[in-house]
Phi, psi and omega in degrees: 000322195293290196310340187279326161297338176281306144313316151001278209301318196282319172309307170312328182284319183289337185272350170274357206252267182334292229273301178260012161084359181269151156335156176278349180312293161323308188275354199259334157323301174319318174282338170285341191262352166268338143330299183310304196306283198309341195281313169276343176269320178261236173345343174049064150303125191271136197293038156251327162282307159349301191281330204268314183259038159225355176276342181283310181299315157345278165308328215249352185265355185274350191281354145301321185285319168346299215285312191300322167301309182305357203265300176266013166277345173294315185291325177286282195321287181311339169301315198286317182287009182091321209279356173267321162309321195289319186294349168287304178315322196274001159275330187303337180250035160310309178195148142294357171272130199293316171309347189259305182324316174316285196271009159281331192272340212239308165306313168277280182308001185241335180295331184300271170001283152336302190272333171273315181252305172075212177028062181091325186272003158323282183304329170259029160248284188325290193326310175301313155315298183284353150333280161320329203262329164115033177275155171287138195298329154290332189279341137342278150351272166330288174322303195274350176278326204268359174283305189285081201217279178357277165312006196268340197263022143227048167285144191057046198058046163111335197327308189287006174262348190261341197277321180281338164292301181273049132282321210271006205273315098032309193247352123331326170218030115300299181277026142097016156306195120221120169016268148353284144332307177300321217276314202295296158348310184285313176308316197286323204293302188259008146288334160321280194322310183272312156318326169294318196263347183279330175295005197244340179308287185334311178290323182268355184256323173300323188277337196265309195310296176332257170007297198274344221240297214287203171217291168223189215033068135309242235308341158305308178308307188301337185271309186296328169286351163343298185266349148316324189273299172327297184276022175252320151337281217276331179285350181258293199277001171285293180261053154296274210280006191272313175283353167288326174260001177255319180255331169134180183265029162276340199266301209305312192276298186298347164267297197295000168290298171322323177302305201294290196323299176330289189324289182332314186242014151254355153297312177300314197282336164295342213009046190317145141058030168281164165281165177284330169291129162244126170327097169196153172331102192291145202066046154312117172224034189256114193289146172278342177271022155219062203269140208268354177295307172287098175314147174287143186277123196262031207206153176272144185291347195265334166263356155315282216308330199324325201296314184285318175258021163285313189326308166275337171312299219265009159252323157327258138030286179306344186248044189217125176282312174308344161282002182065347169311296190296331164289339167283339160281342131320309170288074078277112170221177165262148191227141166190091197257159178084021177316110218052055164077020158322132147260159210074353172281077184254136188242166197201078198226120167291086173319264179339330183276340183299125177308314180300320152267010169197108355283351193290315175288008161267342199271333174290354175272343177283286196300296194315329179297305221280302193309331189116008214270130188266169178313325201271015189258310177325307198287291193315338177294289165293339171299314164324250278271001178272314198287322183291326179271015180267015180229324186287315172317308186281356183262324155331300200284299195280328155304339177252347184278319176306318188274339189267001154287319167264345142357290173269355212285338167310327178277095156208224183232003183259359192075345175300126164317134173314134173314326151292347143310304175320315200273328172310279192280028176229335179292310190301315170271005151316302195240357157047220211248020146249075190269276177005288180269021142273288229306330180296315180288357173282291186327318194297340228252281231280334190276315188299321173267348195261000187042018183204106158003278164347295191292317184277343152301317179297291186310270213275357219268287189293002198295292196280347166278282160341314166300309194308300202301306190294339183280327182100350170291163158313089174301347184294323206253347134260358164288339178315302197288326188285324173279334164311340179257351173253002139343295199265346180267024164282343163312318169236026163337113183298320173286008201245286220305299181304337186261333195264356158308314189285339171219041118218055155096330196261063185291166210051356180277344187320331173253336165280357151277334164302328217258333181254343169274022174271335171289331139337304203276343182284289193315324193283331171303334164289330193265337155313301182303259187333321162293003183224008180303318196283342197263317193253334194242311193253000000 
């Protein structure tokens, strides 16, 4: 009874998401003002830790938001400064083949994106692009939805691995961890887990366009791009998962991409392992090289690019302990412990070290300047980019203030285990040790209705830390499967499905695209179970 109570909060959020269509913002206010009621009605919590630990979630929730504004507010400056146009120009005479176009642009160009910005603007940068190039707009669509899934738990320099390590951090070292450790696991776990079924992504968005596009030799077409598909997978997920297990999860996507691209496209231009055929859309009539969806590039592709690979140099550089840098940036910190006398609600943020201010908002105060961009455009830029962030900052603030209240929710007068314990040990003794092949699907539930990697970490991370530890798993390994599942269900994400429709034209296509990228988002899930089958069953 206690655990069904306990659930509420998070159930009302999904079923206010699903049932009725609220924001996620709207709905995790709600889970949070129902967290509070149980916490004081049930558990008998005294309102000053309520208050204490929801105010500790508050705080604790901006060293996320730092990084995602900064990650789009850098993406906004470059729009504004043209470079976002150049880095577009500069895919068209790459190749003429629509199958090469795909995966450089919805695949490579969109892990990038993703891994810089993340939160949607993959799909909604590629799609219009590809759009442009003279693609038809679902199959646009498709192509940029179903690319995005790898790269998503280390988007925008890590945030949703980074938002769920410090949920867990606390209960990391209550299971006798360390932090530090753990994150490298997790990290190592979950570029595997996604790495494997991701050398295979290229290959299935190429296979689908066809299929679905072509008229004749489908099936040739689909064979010949094999082995292109194949070394464009690998050219993304080798140093995926190498920075993954090496440097930590700020890395993998946004350096492996670049690593990836680099590669990607000087094999086309090359025409390593390309087809002979070239590949294109029957009745085509848009030339690539004059497609008319892409403005001309008024910027050189080397200073477009320059802002993103100073961005990895100078987090490369900052994250390497042996350069010493990252410990004097770590030593800057806001310190706030006991909040309102609680002991243990301690708050804790390295300003410097948070990527989103360092580098991206400096350097983006830089680039507006060195492109030519005047104050009052620089202001209007960041006044956007706040007004753009006002939904995601209030469901971040009431999602993390809602979990470290039923967290804590142990400290009360009612003797009751805390409400993520509760849920915990009635899941564990519900589904006992094929535990595994659920947890990817709890992450896919909370990302799919919640439209955010991010959210569905917030929600299930410590769910699924509690369960894995009562059970005896590798918790590292299974938060890994909770982000590998809400990764991939950016592939049919209903908000992700709605924003890359809306902006290339093909509103009213939302259920034949949901509908056909569920077999990717299937296939891929599968291929998660098994890469991780040997980790968790032998």
């Amino acid at each position: 009874m206690y655990a069904l109570i306990a659930a509420v909060p998070l159930v009302l959020a999904l079923v206010l998401m699903v049932a009725f269509k609220v924001p996620a913002s709207k709905s995790l206010a709600a889970s949070l003002g129902a967290s509070v009621i149980l916490g004081l009605l049930v558990w008998k919590m005294e309102l000053i830790t309520v208050l204490a630990y929801g105010i500790l979630g508050f705080l604790s929730s901006w060293d996320v938001l730092f990084i995602i504004f900064g990650a789009i507010l850098l993406l906004n400056t470059l729009k504004a400064a043209g470079a976002i146009d150049s880095i577009n120009a500069g895919f068209r005479n790459i190749s003429t083949d629509r199958r090469i176009q795909t995966i450089i642009i919805a695949w490579m160009f969109g892990a990038f994106v993703e891994g810089a910005a993340g939160f949607g603007t993959p799909a909604a940068l590629a799609a219009p692009l590809l759009v442009g190039l003279g693609f038809p707009p679902v199959a646009a669509c498709i192509a940029a939805l179903a690319a995005n899934s790898t790269p998503v738990p280390f988007a925008a320099v890590g945030t949703p691995s980074l938002t769920s390590i410090a949920a867990l951090a606390e209960d990391i070292v209550a299971a006798g961890g360390t932090v530090e450790a753990w994150a490298r696991e997790f990290s190592r776990l979950t570029s595997l887990f996604l790495g494997v079924g991701g050398i295979l992504v290229p290959f299935q968005i190429c296979a689908i366009i066809v299929v679905m596009f072509g008229k004749e030799r489908k099936l040739r077409s689909v064979l010949e791009i094999l082995p292109f598909s194949l070394f464009s997978g690998a050219a993304f997920v080798l140093p995926y998962h190498l920075l993954g297990t090496f440097a930590g999860p700020d890395f993998p996507s946004i350096i492996g991409s670049l690593i990836g691209l680099g590669a990607v496209i000087i094999a086309a231009k090359c025409k390593f392992l390309t087809p002979g055929h070239v590949w294109d859309f029957p009745g085509a009539a848009v030339p690539v090289g004059a497609a008319p969806g892409i403005p001309a590039a008024k910027m050189s592709l080397i200073k477009a690019w320059s802002p993103y690979i100073i961005i990895a140099a100078l987090l490369l550089i900052t994250r390497i302990p042996a350069l010493g840098i990252k410990g004097i940036l770590q030593s800057v910190k806001i310190n706030i412990p006991n909040i309102l006398g609680v002991e243990g609600a301690n708050f804790s943020l390295a300003v410097p070290y948070n990527p989103g201010i360092f580098p991206f908002m400096v350097i983006s105060l830089v680039v507006g300047f060195l492109f030519g961009l005047s104050f009052k455009e620089t202001g209007r830029i960041w006044r956007a980019t706040v007004r753009q962030l006002v939904s995601v900052g209030i469901a971040l603030f009431c999602g993390v203030a809602m979990v470290q209240i039923m967290r804590y929710s142990s400290v009360n007068q009612s003797g009751l285990p805390s409400m993520l314990q509760q849920i915990a040990a009635s899941l564990a003794n519900g589904v006992g040790r094929v535990f595994p092949v659920v947890s990817p699907l709890i992450g896919l539930i909370g990302a799919f209705v919640s439209g955010s990697c991010t959210v569905s970490g917030l929600l299930f991370s410590p769910l699924q830390f509690e369960t894995a530890f009562m059970l005896g798993f590798n918790t590292a390994g299974i938060i890994a499967l909770q982000m590998a599942g809400g990764s991939i269900a950016s592939i049919i994400s209903i908000n992700n499905v709605i924003a890359v429709t809306s902006t290339t034209g093909a509103s009213g296509s939302e259920g034949k695209i949901l509908l056909v990228n569920m077999l990717p988002c299937f296939i891929y899930y599968i291929l998660i179970l098994i890469t991780s089958a040997p980790f968790f069953f032998f």
